CSV table of C-alpha atoms in Angstrom, one decimal:
chain,number,residue,atom,x,y,z
V,1,UNK,CA,28.1,-42.9,13.5
V,2,UNK,CA,25.6,-40.6,15.4
V,3,UNK,CA,25.7,-39.4,18.9
V,4,UNK,CA,22.7,-40.1,21.1
V,5,UNK,CA,22.4,-36.4,22.0
V,6,UNK,CA,22.2,-35.5,18.3
V,7,UNK,CA,19.4,-38.1,17.7
V,8,UNK,CA,17.3,-37.1,20.8
V,9,UNK,CA,15.6,-34.0,19.3
V,10,UNK,CA,14.5,-36.0,16.3
V,11,UNK,CA,12.8,-38.8,18.3
V,12,UNK,CA,9.1,-38.7,19.4
V,13,UNK,CA,8.2,-36.0,21.8
V,14,UNK,CA,8.7,-36.9,25.5
V,15,UNK,CA,11.8,-39.1,24.8
V,16,UNK,CA,14.5,-38.4,27.4
V,17,UNK,CA,17.9,-39.7,28.5
V,18,UNK,CA,17.6,-41.4,31.9
V,19,UNK,CA,21.3,-42.2,32.4
V,20,UNK,CA,24.4,-42.1,30.3
V,21,UNK,CA,26.3,-39.6,28.3
V,22,UNK,CA,24.7,-37.9,25.3
V,23,UNK,CA,27.9,-38.3,23.4
V,24,UNK,CA,27.5,-42.1,23.2
V,25,UNK,CA,27.9,-43.0,19.5
V,26,UNK,CA,25.6,-45.5,17.8
V,27,UNK,CA,25.5,-47.0,14.3
V,28,UNK,CA,22.9,-49.9,14.4
V,29,UNK,CA,19.6,-50.5,16.1
V,30,UNK,CA,17.4,-53.6,16.8
V,31,UNK,CA,14.0,-53.8,18.3
V,32,UNK,CA,13.3,-56.8,20.5
V,33,UNK,CA,10.0,-58.1,22.0
V,34,UNK,CA,10.1,-59.9,25.4
V,35,UNK,CA,11.0,-59.6,29.0
V,36,UNK,CA,14.3,-58.2,30.2
V,37,UNK,CA,15.6,-61.8,30.6
V,38,UNK,CA,14.5,-62.7,27.0
V,39,UNK,CA,16.0,-59.5,25.6
V,40,UNK,CA,19.3,-60.1,27.5
V,41,UNK,CA,19.7,-63.6,26.2
V,42,UNK,CA,19.1,-62.4,22.6
V,43,UNK,CA,21.8,-59.8,22.6
V,44,UNK,CA,24.8,-60.2,20.2
V,45,UNK,CA,27.8,-58.3,19.3
V,46,UNK,CA,27.1,-55.3,17.0
V,47,UNK,CA,23.7,-54.4,18.7
V,48,UNK,CA,24.6,-50.7,19.4
V,49,UNK,CA,21.0,-49.8,20.2
V,50,UNK,CA,18.4,-52.2,21.5
V,51,UNK,CA,14.8,-51.1,21.8
V,52,UNK,CA,12.7,-53.0,24.3
V,53,UNK,CA,9.3,-53.1,22.5
V,54,UNK,CA,7.6,-54.8,25.4
V,55,UNK,CA,7.0,-52.4,28.4
V,56,UNK,CA,9.1,-53.0,31.5
V,57,UNK,CA,7.2,-52.7,34.7
V,58,UNK,CA,10.0,-51.9,37.0
V,59,UNK,CA,13.8,-51.7,37.1
V,60,UNK,CA,14.5,-54.6,39.5
V,61,UNK,CA,17.3,-57.2,39.6
V,62,UNK,CA,16.3,-58.6,36.2
V,63,UNK,CA,16.9,-55.2,34.6
V,64,UNK,CA,20.3,-55.0,36.3
V,65,UNK,CA,21.1,-58.4,34.7
V,66,UNK,CA,20.1,-57.0,31.3
V,67,UNK,CA,22.4,-54.1,31.8
V,68,UNK,CA,25.3,-56.4,32.5
V,69,UNK,CA,24.5,-58.5,29.5
V,70,UNK,CA,24.2,-55.4,27.3
V,71,UNK,CA,27.6,-54.2,28.5
V,72,UNK,CA,29.1,-57.6,27.7
V,73,UNK,CA,27.6,-57.6,24.2
V,74,UNK,CA,28.9,-54.1,23.5
V,75,UNK,CA,25.4,-52.5,23.5
V,76,UNK,CA,25.7,-48.8,24.4
V,77,UNK,CA,22.1,-47.8,24.5
V,78,UNK,CA,18.9,-49.4,25.8
V,79,UNK,CA,15.5,-47.8,24.9
V,80,UNK,CA,12.7,-48.5,27.3
V,81,UNK,CA,9.1,-47.5,27.9
V,82,UNK,CA,8.7,-44.0,29.2
V,83,UNK,CA,6.9,-45.1,32.4
V,84,UNK,CA,10.0,-46.9,33.7
V,85,UNK,CA,12.0,-45.1,36.5
V,86,UNK,CA,15.5,-46.1,37.5
V,87,UNK,CA,16.5,-46.4,41.1
V,88,UNK,CA,19.8,-45.0,42.4
V,89,UNK,CA,21.4,-48.4,42.4
V,90,UNK,CA,20.4,-49.2,38.8
V,91,UNK,CA,21.6,-45.7,37.7
V,92,UNK,CA,25.0,-46.2,39.3
V,93,UNK,CA,25.3,-49.6,37.7
V,94,UNK,CA,24.4,-48.3,34.2
V,95,UNK,CA,27.0,-45.5,34.6
V,96,UNK,CA,29.7,-47.9,35.7
V,97,UNK,CA,29.0,-50.3,32.8
V,98,UNK,CA,28.8,-47.5,30.2
V,99,UNK,CA,25.3,-48.4,29.1
V,100,UNK,CA,22.9,-45.4,28.4
V,101,UNK,CA,19.2,-45.8,29.0
V,102,UNK,CA,16.6,-43.8,26.9
V,103,UNK,CA,13.0,-43.6,27.9
V,104,UNK,CA,10.3,-43.0,25.3
V,105,UNK,CA,6.5,-42.9,25.3
V,106,UNK,CA,6.3,-45.0,22.2
V,107,UNK,CA,9.1,-47.6,21.8
V,108,UNK,CA,7.7,-48.9,18.5
V,109,UNK,CA,7.7,-45.4,16.9
V,110,UNK,CA,11.1,-44.7,18.3
V,111,UNK,CA,12.5,-47.9,16.9
V,112,UNK,CA,11.2,-47.0,13.5
V,113,UNK,CA,12.6,-43.5,13.8
V,114,UNK,CA,16.0,-44.8,14.9
V,115,UNK,CA,16.1,-47.1,11.9
V,116,UNK,CA,15.4,-44.2,9.6
V,117,UNK,CA,18.0,-42.0,11.2
V,118,UNK,CA,20.8,-44.6,11.5
V,119,UNK,CA,20.1,-46.8,8.5
V,120,UNK,CA,21.5,-46.3,5.0
V,121,UNK,CA,18.5,-47.6,2.9
V,122,UNK,CA,16.4,-45.5,0.6
V,123,UNK,CA,13.1,-46.6,2.2
V,124,UNK,CA,12.6,-43.6,4.5
V,125,UNK,CA,13.4,-41.2,1.7
V,126,UNK,CA,11.0,-42.9,-0.7
V,127,UNK,CA,8.2,-42.8,2.0
V,128,UNK,CA,8.9,-39.1,2.6
V,129,UNK,CA,8.6,-38.4,-1.2
V,130,UNK,CA,5.3,-40.4,-1.3
V,131,UNK,CA,3.9,-38.6,1.7
V,132,UNK,CA,4.8,-35.2,0.1
V,133,UNK,CA,3.1,-36.2,-3.1
V,134,UNK,CA,-0.1,-37.1,-1.1
V,135,UNK,CA,0.1,-33.8,0.7
V,136,UNK,CA,0.4,-31.9,-2.6
V,137,UNK,CA,-2.6,-33.7,-4.0
V,138,UNK,CA,-4.7,-33.1,-0.9
V,139,UNK,CA,-3.8,-29.5,-0.3
V,140,UNK,CA,-5.9,-26.7,-1.8
V,141,UNK,CA,-4.6,-24.1,-4.3
V,142,UNK,CA,-3.3,-21.7,-1.7
V,143,UNK,CA,0.4,-22.0,-0.8
V,144,UNK,CA,-0.3,-21.5,2.9
V,145,UNK,CA,-2.4,-24.6,3.0
V,146,UNK,CA,0.3,-26.6,1.2
V,147,UNK,CA,3.0,-25.3,3.5
V,148,UNK,CA,1.0,-26.1,6.7
V,149,UNK,CA,0.5,-29.6,5.6
V,150,UNK,CA,4.1,-30.0,4.6
V,151,UNK,CA,5.1,-28.8,8.1
V,152,UNK,CA,3.1,-31.6,9.7
V,153,UNK,CA,4.3,-34.2,7.2
V,154,UNK,CA,8.0,-33.5,7.6
V,155,UNK,CA,8.0,-32.6,11.3
V,156,UNK,CA,10.0,-29.5,10.5
V,157,UNK,CA,8.8,-26.0,9.5
V,158,UNK,CA,9.2,-25.4,5.8
V,159,UNK,CA,10.7,-22.1,4.7
V,160,UNK,CA,10.0,-20.4,1.4
V,161,UNK,CA,12.9,-18.1,0.3
V,162,UNK,CA,13.3,-15.8,-2.7
V,163,UNK,CA,16.3,-16.1,-5.1
V,164,UNK,CA,18.5,-14.1,-2.7
V,165,UNK,CA,17.6,-16.2,0.3
V,166,UNK,CA,15.2,-13.7,1.8
V,167,UNK,CA,12.6,-15.5,3.9
V,168,UNK,CA,9.1,-15.1,2.4
V,169,UNK,CA,7.7,-17.6,4.8
V,170,UNK,CA,9.3,-19.0,8.0
V,171,UNK,CA,12.4,-18.0,9.9
V,172,UNK,CA,15.2,-16.1,8.3
V,173,UNK,CA,18.4,-17.9,7.3
V,174,UNK,CA,21.8,-16.6,8.4
V,175,UNK,CA,24.2,-14.7,6.2
V,176,UNK,CA,26.4,-17.7,5.4
V,177,UNK,CA,23.4,-19.7,4.1
V,178,UNK,CA,22.1,-16.8,2.1
V,179,UNK,CA,25.5,-16.4,0.4
V,180,UNK,CA,25.5,-20.1,-0.5
V,181,UNK,CA,22.0,-19.7,-2.0
V,182,UNK,CA,23.1,-16.8,-4.1
V,183,UNK,CA,26.2,-18.6,-5.3
V,184,UNK,CA,24.1,-21.6,-6.4
V,185,UNK,CA,21.4,-19.7,-8.1
V,186,UNK,CA,20.2,-21.5,-11.2
V,187,UNK,CA,21.1,-25.0,-9.9
V,188,UNK,CA,18.7,-27.9,-9.9
V,189,UNK,CA,20.6,-29.8,-7.2
V,190,UNK,CA,20.0,-30.1,-3.5
V,191,UNK,CA,21.8,-27.4,-1.6
V,192,UNK,CA,23.2,-28.2,1.9
V,193,UNK,CA,24.5,-25.2,3.8
V,194,UNK,CA,26.1,-25.2,7.2
V,195,UNK,CA,24.8,-22.3,9.3
V,196,UNK,CA,25.6,-21.1,12.8
V,197,UNK,CA,22.9,-23.1,14.6
V,198,UNK,CA,21.5,-25.4,11.8
V,199,UNK,CA,22.1,-27.2,8.6
V,200,UNK,CA,20.0,-25.8,5.8
V,201,UNK,CA,18.6,-28.2,3.2
V,202,UNK,CA,17.2,-26.3,0.2
V,203,UNK,CA,15.7,-27.2,-3.1
V,204,UNK,CA,15.2,-24.7,-6.0
V,205,UNK,CA,11.6,-24.0,-7.1
V,206,UNK,CA,11.1,-23.2,-10.8
V,207,UNK,CA,8.1,-21.4,-12.1
V,208,UNK,CA,9.2,-20.7,-15.7
V,209,UNK,CA,8.7,-17.0,-14.9
V,210,UNK,CA,11.4,-14.9,-13.2
V,211,UNK,CA,14.2,-16.1,-10.9
V,212,UNK,CA,13.9,-19.3,-9.0
V,213,UNK,CA,12.8,-19.4,-5.3
V,214,UNK,CA,13.9,-21.9,-2.7
V,215,UNK,CA,12.1,-24.4,-0.4
V,216,UNK,CA,14.2,-25.1,2.7
V,217,UNK,CA,14.2,-26.8,6.0
V,218,UNK,CA,16.7,-26.1,8.8
V,219,UNK,CA,17.9,-29.2,10.7
V,220,UNK,CA,19.4,-28.7,14.1
V,221,UNK,CA,21.6,-31.7,13.8
V,222,UNK,CA,23.4,-32.6,10.5
V,223,UNK,CA,22.4,-36.3,10.3
V,224,UNK,CA,22.9,-37.6,6.8
V,225,UNK,CA,19.8,-39.9,6.8
V,226,UNK,CA,17.6,-37.0,7.9
V,227,UNK,CA,19.0,-34.7,5.3
V,228,UNK,CA,18.2,-37.4,2.7
V,229,UNK,CA,14.6,-37.8,3.8
V,230,UNK,CA,14.0,-34.0,3.9
V,231,UNK,CA,15.6,-33.5,0.5
V,232,UNK,CA,13.5,-36.2,-1.0
V,233,UNK,CA,10.3,-34.7,0.3
V,234,UNK,CA,11.3,-31.2,-0.7
V,235,UNK,CA,12.0,-32.3,-4.3
V,236,UNK,CA,8.4,-33.4,-4.7
V,237,UNK,CA,7.0,-30.4,-2.8
V,238,UNK,CA,9.0,-28.0,-5.0
V,239,UNK,CA,7.1,-29.2,-8.1
V,240,UNK,CA,3.8,-28.6,-6.3
V,241,UNK,CA,4.8,-25.2,-5.2
V,242,UNK,CA,6.1,-24.2,-8.6
V,243,UNK,CA,2.8,-25.3,-10.2
V,244,UNK,CA,0.8,-23.2,-7.8
V,245,UNK,CA,3.1,-20.2,-8.3
V,246,UNK,CA,2.6,-20.5,-12.1
V,247,UNK,CA,-1.1,-20.6,-11.8
V,248,UNK,CA,-1.1,-17.7,-9.4
V,249,UNK,CA,1.1,-15.7,-11.8
V,250,UNK,CA,-1.3,-16.3,-14.7
V,251,UNK,CA,-4.2,-15.2,-12.5
V,252,UNK,CA,-2.2,-12.0,-11.5
V,253,UNK,CA,-1.4,-11.2,-15.1
V,254,UNK,CA,-5.0,-11.6,-16.1
V,255,UNK,CA,-6.1,-9.4,-13.3
V,256,UNK,CA,-3.5,-6.8,-14.1
V,257,UNK,CA,-4.6,-6.6,-17.8
V,258,UNK,CA,-8.2,-6.2,-16.6
V,259,UNK,CA,-7.4,-3.3,-14.3
V,260,UNK,CA,-5.2,-1.6,-16.9
V,261,UNK,CA,-7.9,-1.9,-19.6
V,262,UNK,CA,-10.6,-0.6,-17.2
V,263,UNK,CA,-8.5,2.4,-16.3
V,264,UNK,CA,-7.8,3.1,-20.0
V,265,UNK,CA,-11.5,3.1,-20.7
V,266,UNK,CA,-12.1,5.4,-17.8
V,267,UNK,CA,-9.5,7.9,-19.2
V,268,UNK,CA,-11.1,7.6,-22.7
V,269,UNK,CA,-14.6,8.3,-21.3
V,270,UNK,CA,-13.8,12.0,-20.8
V,271,UNK,CA,-15.5,12.2,-17.4
V,272,UNK,CA,-18.7,10.5,-18.5
V,273,UNK,CA,-18.2,6.7,-18.2
V,274,UNK,CA,-20.9,4.4,-19.6
V,275,UNK,CA,-23.1,2.6,-17.1
V,276,UNK,CA,-21.5,-0.8,-18.0
V,277,UNK,CA,-18.1,0.7,-17.1
V,278,UNK,CA,-19.4,2.1,-13.9
V,279,UNK,CA,-20.8,-1.3,-12.9
V,280,UNK,CA,-17.4,-2.9,-13.6
V,281,UNK,CA,-15.6,-0.3,-11.5
V,282,UNK,CA,-18.0,-0.8,-8.6
V,283,UNK,CA,-17.4,-4.6,-8.8
V,284,UNK,CA,-13.7,-4.0,-8.7
V,285,UNK,CA,-14.1,-1.8,-5.6
V,286,UNK,CA,-13.4,1.5,-7.3
V,287,UNK,CA,-15.4,4.5,-6.0
V,288,UNK,CA,-15.8,7.0,-8.8
V,289,UNK,CA,-18.3,9.3,-7.2
V,290,UNK,CA,-15.8,10.5,-4.5
V,291,UNK,CA,-12.9,12.9,-3.8
V,292,UNK,CA,-9.6,11.5,-5.2
V,293,UNK,CA,-5.9,12.0,-4.7
V,294,UNK,CA,-3.8,10.2,-7.3
V,295,UNK,CA,-0.2,9.2,-7.4
V,296,UNK,CA,2.1,7.9,-10.0
V,297,UNK,CA,5.0,5.6,-9.1
V,298,UNK,CA,7.6,5.1,-11.8
V,299,UNK,CA,10.2,2.3,-11.4
V,300,UNK,CA,13.7,3.7,-12.1
V,301,UNK,CA,15.0,0.2,-13.2
V,302,UNK,CA,13.5,-2.8,-14.9
V,303,UNK,CA,11.4,-4.8,-12.5
V,304,UNK,CA,8.6,-7.3,-12.5
V,305,UNK,CA,5.7,-4.9,-12.2
V,306,UNK,CA,3.0,-7.5,-11.7
V,307,UNK,CA,5.0,-9.3,-9.0
V,308,UNK,CA,5.9,-6.1,-7.1
V,309,UNK,CA,2.3,-4.8,-7.1
V,310,UNK,CA,1.7,-6.5,-3.8
V,311,UNK,CA,4.7,-4.9,-2.2
V,312,UNK,CA,3.6,-1.4,-3.5
V,313,UNK,CA,0.1,-2.1,-2.0
V,314,UNK,CA,1.6,-3.3,1.3
V,315,UNK,CA,3.9,-0.3,1.6
V,316,UNK,CA,1.0,2.1,1.1
V,317,UNK,CA,-1.3,0.1,3.5
V,318,UNK,CA,1.4,0.1,6.1
V,319,UNK,CA,1.0,3.9,6.2
V,320,UNK,CA,-2.7,3.5,6.8
V,321,UNK,CA,-3.8,4.3,3.3
V,322,UNK,CA,-6.5,2.3,1.5
V,323,UNK,CA,-5.5,2.8,-2.1
V,324,UNK,CA,-6.3,1.2,-5.5
V,325,UNK,CA,-3.1,0.1,-7.2
V,326,UNK,CA,-3.0,-0.4,-11.0
V,327,UNK,CA,0.0,-1.6,-13.0
V,328,UNK,CA,1.3,0.6,-15.9
V,329,UNK,CA,4.0,0.1,-18.5
V,330,UNK,CA,6.8,1.6,-16.3
V,331,UNK,CA,5.3,1.4,-12.8
V,332,UNK,CA,2.0,1.9,-11.1
V,333,UNK,CA,-0.8,4.4,-10.5
V,334,UNK,CA,-2.7,4.5,-7.3
V,335,UNK,CA,-5.3,6.7,-5.8
V,336,UNK,CA,-7.3,7.2,-2.6
V,337,UNK,CA,-11.0,8.0,-2.6
V,338,UNK,CA,-12.9,9.7,0.2
V,339,UNK,CA,-16.7,10.3,0.3
V,340,UNK,CA,-16.3,13.7,1.9
V,341,UNK,CA,-13.9,16.4,0.8
V,342,UNK,CA,-10.7,16.2,2.8
V,343,UNK,CA,-9.1,19.5,4.0
V,344,UNK,CA,-5.7,20.8,2.9
V,345,UNK,CA,-4.0,19.3,6.0
V,346,UNK,CA,-5.5,15.9,5.3
V,347,UNK,CA,-4.2,16.0,1.7
V,348,UNK,CA,-0.8,17.0,2.9
V,349,UNK,CA,-0.8,14.1,5.3
V,350,UNK,CA,-1.6,11.7,2.5
V,351,UNK,CA,1.3,13.1,0.5
V,352,UNK,CA,3.6,12.6,3.6
V,353,UNK,CA,2.4,9.0,4.0
V,354,UNK,CA,3.1,8.3,0.3
V,355,UNK,CA,6.6,9.7,0.7
V,356,UNK,CA,7.2,7.3,3.6
V,357,UNK,CA,5.8,4.4,1.5
V,358,UNK,CA,8.3,5.4,-1.2
V,359,UNK,CA,11.1,5.2,1.3
V,360,UNK,CA,9.9,1.7,2.4
V,361,UNK,CA,10.0,0.5,-1.2
V,362,UNK,CA,13.6,1.7,-1.6
V,363,UNK,CA,14.8,-1.7,-0.3
V,364,UNK,CA,13.1,-3.3,-3.3
V,365,UNK,CA,12.9,-0.7,-6.1
V,366,UNK,CA,14.0,2.9,-6.6
V,367,UNK,CA,11.1,5.1,-7.8
V,368,UNK,CA,10.1,8.5,-9.0
V,369,UNK,CA,6.8,9.5,-7.3
V,370,UNK,CA,4.4,12.2,-8.2
V,371,UNK,CA,1.2,13.1,-6.3
V,372,UNK,CA,-1.7,14.9,-7.9
V,373,UNK,CA,-4.1,17.4,-6.3
V,374,UNK,CA,-7.5,16.7,-4.8
V,375,UNK,CA,-10.2,16.2,-7.4
V,376,UNK,CA,-13.8,15.1,-7.5
V,377,UNK,CA,-15.8,12.5,-9.5
V,378,UNK,CA,-14.7,10.3,-12.5
V,379,UNK,CA,-13.3,13.3,-14.4
V,380,UNK,CA,-11.4,14.3,-11.3
V,381,UNK,CA,-9.9,10.9,-10.9
V,382,UNK,CA,-8.5,11.1,-14.4
V,383,UNK,CA,-7.3,14.6,-13.8
V,384,UNK,CA,-5.4,13.9,-10.5
V,385,UNK,CA,-3.7,10.8,-12.1
V,386,UNK,CA,-2.6,13.0,-15.0
V,387,UNK,CA,-1.2,15.6,-12.6
V,388,UNK,CA,0.6,12.8,-10.8
V,389,UNK,CA,2.1,11.6,-14.0
V,390,UNK,CA,3.5,15.1,-14.8
V,391,UNK,CA,4.8,15.4,-11.2
V,392,UNK,CA,6.5,12.0,-11.5
V,393,UNK,CA,8.3,13.1,-14.6
V,394,UNK,CA,9.5,16.2,-12.7
V,395,UNK,CA,10.6,14.0,-9.8
V,396,UNK,CA,12.9,12.1,-12.0
V,397,UNK,CA,15.3,15.1,-12.1
V,398,UNK,CA,14.9,16.1,-8.5
V,399,UNK,CA,17.2,14.0,-6.3
V,400,UNK,CA,17.2,16.7,-3.7
V,401,UNK,CA,13.5,16.0,-3.1
V,402,UNK,CA,14.0,12.3,-2.9
V,403,UNK,CA,12.6,12.0,-6.4
V,404,UNK,CA,9.2,12.9,-4.9
V,405,UNK,CA,7.0,15.8,-6.1
V,406,UNK,CA,3.5,16.8,-4.9
V,407,UNK,CA,1.8,19.2,-7.3
V,408,UNK,CA,0.3,21.2,-4.4
V,409,UNK,CA,3.8,22.3,-3.5
V,410,UNK,CA,5.1,22.5,-7.0
V,411,UNK,CA,3.7,26.0,-7.6
V,412,UNK,CA,5.8,27.4,-4.7
V,413,UNK,CA,8.9,25.6,-5.9
V,414,UNK,CA,8.5,27.0,-9.5
V,415,UNK,CA,7.9,30.5,-8.1
V,416,UNK,CA,11.0,30.3,-5.9
V,417,UNK,CA,13.0,29.2,-8.9
V,418,UNK,CA,11.7,32.1,-11.0
V,419,UNK,CA,12.7,34.6,-8.4
V,420,UNK,CA,16.3,33.3,-8.3
V,421,UNK,CA,17.1,33.1,-12.0
V,422,UNK,CA,19.0,36.5,-12.2
V,423,UNK,CA,22.6,37.4,-12.9
V,424,UNK,CA,22.9,39.0,-9.5
V,425,UNK,CA,21.4,36.3,-7.4
V,426,UNK,CA,23.1,33.2,-9.0
V,427,UNK,CA,26.8,34.2,-8.1
V,428,UNK,CA,25.7,35.3,-4.7
V,429,UNK,CA,24.0,32.0,-4.0
V,430,UNK,CA,27.1,30.1,-5.2
V,431,UNK,CA,29.3,32.1,-2.9
V,432,UNK,CA,26.9,31.7,0.1
V,433,UNK,CA,26.8,27.9,-0.3
V,434,UNK,CA,30.5,27.4,-1.2
V,435,UNK,CA,31.5,26.2,2.3
V,436,UNK,CA,29.0,23.3,1.9
V,437,UNK,CA,30.6,22.0,-1.3
V,438,UNK,CA,33.4,20.1,0.5
V,439,UNK,CA,33.1,16.5,1.4
V,440,UNK,CA,31.2,15.4,-1.7
V,441,UNK,CA,28.3,17.9,-1.2
V,442,UNK,CA,26.4,15.8,1.4
V,443,UNK,CA,25.8,18.9,3.5
V,444,UNK,CA,24.4,20.9,0.6
V,445,UNK,CA,22.1,18.0,-0.4
V,446,UNK,CA,21.0,17.7,3.2
V,447,UNK,CA,20.3,21.4,3.5
V,448,UNK,CA,18.2,21.4,0.3
V,449,UNK,CA,16.2,18.4,1.4
V,450,UNK,CA,15.7,19.8,4.9
V,451,UNK,CA,14.3,23.1,3.6
V,452,UNK,CA,12.1,21.3,1.0
V,453,UNK,CA,10.8,19.2,3.9
V,454,UNK,CA,9.8,22.3,5.9
V,455,UNK,CA,12.6,21.8,8.5
V,456,UNK,CA,11.4,18.3,9.3
V,457,UNK,CA,14.3,16.1,10.5
V,458,UNK,CA,12.2,12.9,10.1
V,459,UNK,CA,11.0,13.7,6.6
V,460,UNK,CA,14.5,14.7,5.5
V,461,UNK,CA,15.9,11.4,6.8
V,462,UNK,CA,13.3,9.5,4.9
V,463,UNK,CA,14.1,11.4,1.7
V,464,UNK,CA,17.8,10.9,2.0
V,465,UNK,CA,17.6,7.3,3.3
V,466,UNK,CA,19.7,8.1,6.4
V,467,UNK,CA,19.2,8.1,10.1
V,468,UNK,CA,17.6,11.1,11.8
V,469,UNK,CA,20.7,11.6,14.0
V,470,UNK,CA,22.7,11.9,10.8
V,471,UNK,CA,20.4,14.7,9.5
V,472,UNK,CA,20.5,16.5,12.9
V,473,UNK,CA,24.3,16.4,12.9
V,474,UNK,CA,24.6,17.7,9.3
V,475,UNK,CA,22.1,20.5,10.0
V,476,UNK,CA,24.2,21.6,13.0
V,477,UNK,CA,27.4,21.5,10.8
V,478,UNK,CA,25.6,23.7,8.2
V,479,UNK,CA,24.8,26.2,10.8
V,480,UNK,CA,28.4,26.3,12.0
V,481,UNK,CA,29.9,26.5,8.5
V,482,UNK,CA,27.6,29.2,7.3
V,483,UNK,CA,27.3,31.0,10.6
V,484,UNK,CA,23.5,31.0,10.5
V,485,UNK,CA,20.5,30.1,12.6
V,486,UNK,CA,18.1,27.9,10.7
V,487,UNK,CA,15.4,28.5,13.3
V,488,UNK,CA,15.1,32.0,11.8
V,489,UNK,CA,12.3,32.1,9.1
V,490,UNK,CA,14.1,34.8,7.0
V,491,UNK,CA,17.4,32.8,7.1
V,492,UNK,CA,15.5,29.7,5.9
V,493,UNK,CA,13.9,31.6,3.1
V,494,UNK,CA,17.2,33.0,1.9
V,495,UNK,CA,18.9,29.7,2.0
V,496,UNK,CA,15.9,28.0,0.3
V,497,UNK,CA,16.1,30.6,-2.5
V,498,UNK,CA,19.9,29.9,-2.8
V,499,UNK,CA,19.6,26.1,-2.9
V,500,UNK,CA,16.8,26.4,-5.5
V,501,UNK,CA,18.9,28.7,-7.6
V,502,UNK,CA,21.9,26.4,-7.5
V,503,UNK,CA,19.7,23.4,-8.5
V,504,UNK,CA,18.2,25.3,-11.4
V,505,UNK,CA,21.7,26.5,-12.5
V,506,UNK,CA,22.8,22.9,-12.7
V,507,UNK,CA,25.4,23.4,-10.0
């Protein structure tokens, strides 16, 4: 049995309860054509809901008689045309008799909808599956078009979730529902998960490549018939979504191979690319005759490089950088091209933005990032990408820098390290930094990152993946433990030398 209040949000827009409790429970529905007198005479036991398919002009004495006959027959809900207004006397009578009255702008559509929600037949589910198949055939190749049409067909917003339950399209699901999705990963069955404010109906989407995703709809009221209808439509829609995902993946892989091959040809051209290659790079949006800053992003664990390219591109663009991103065997290369030579500050700003983009990517993939120097022309592009690759290899062994190395700052770092590799300085540096060793070395790591970041609290927080307040607190504790003032340039230099020496000594 279903309560009237639960059914109300699922009925045609504008439907409202004129009188009676929303908790009234119903289990059967019948639509009747005729005047109130004719409807009243046709009532029989078991008619929980009676829909008056013929509009009622006014709630007069004949409607009061209908209410009495409905009460006598055990009818708990009358559905009337939305134009009908009940007077105080009729409202009082309906309350006393225990008969609720629902007004709707479309009694015929409401009758059909109530049959679907209350009934136990498979007809509504079959119609929903058929409608979904028509939507899939009519929709274009883009997922957004398919999802928009499914929203209209189902009357509920469709959500697209990744294997972990993260919303790729639509509203997020709560933690309980996400946990249920993770537990049921790999299933082919319908998943129904009770959330805080909704019941989630989810269907797995298989692509044949990578982990499965989910199509889901959140229902505000857990009505079994509605869940059955939604699940039936989502099963058909999941096939259409999976097909489009597979085609998109094949296109992405083809484009990735094309980009990688074109970059390999450019590297092999030794700074003098053939006219045909130049034409292809122009068609791809690559500007060779420009000033370039290259970067190398190496994934520190096995990931789907083709699928993650969009996230790398999005992270870089979120920092205001218009970069070309090309897949590689273990990650990606990217570069920025400017028609006019940028100054040193502009290049440093680019490196800072790339560091922030790396921090954004940490929620998806841990990386080693190297940034090359500013170079010009086709040969310069190859050179800066080569420098970036070398820097990325160095970044792999530099957790204190957040696994990020910019070659323009690499020279100073190497020089500092050379100054500190002496038998006299190493013991002194260890003794100086000894108070920071306690507590797992977090203070020492923070100090090294803080000095590498040129005393920037924000950049240090990004490197370490902690809040800026945490960095500020740790820096203050370092000053107290060591009895130093980090605003003093000479103190900062001495401590920078000491932290470099300790890192180079393997301590």
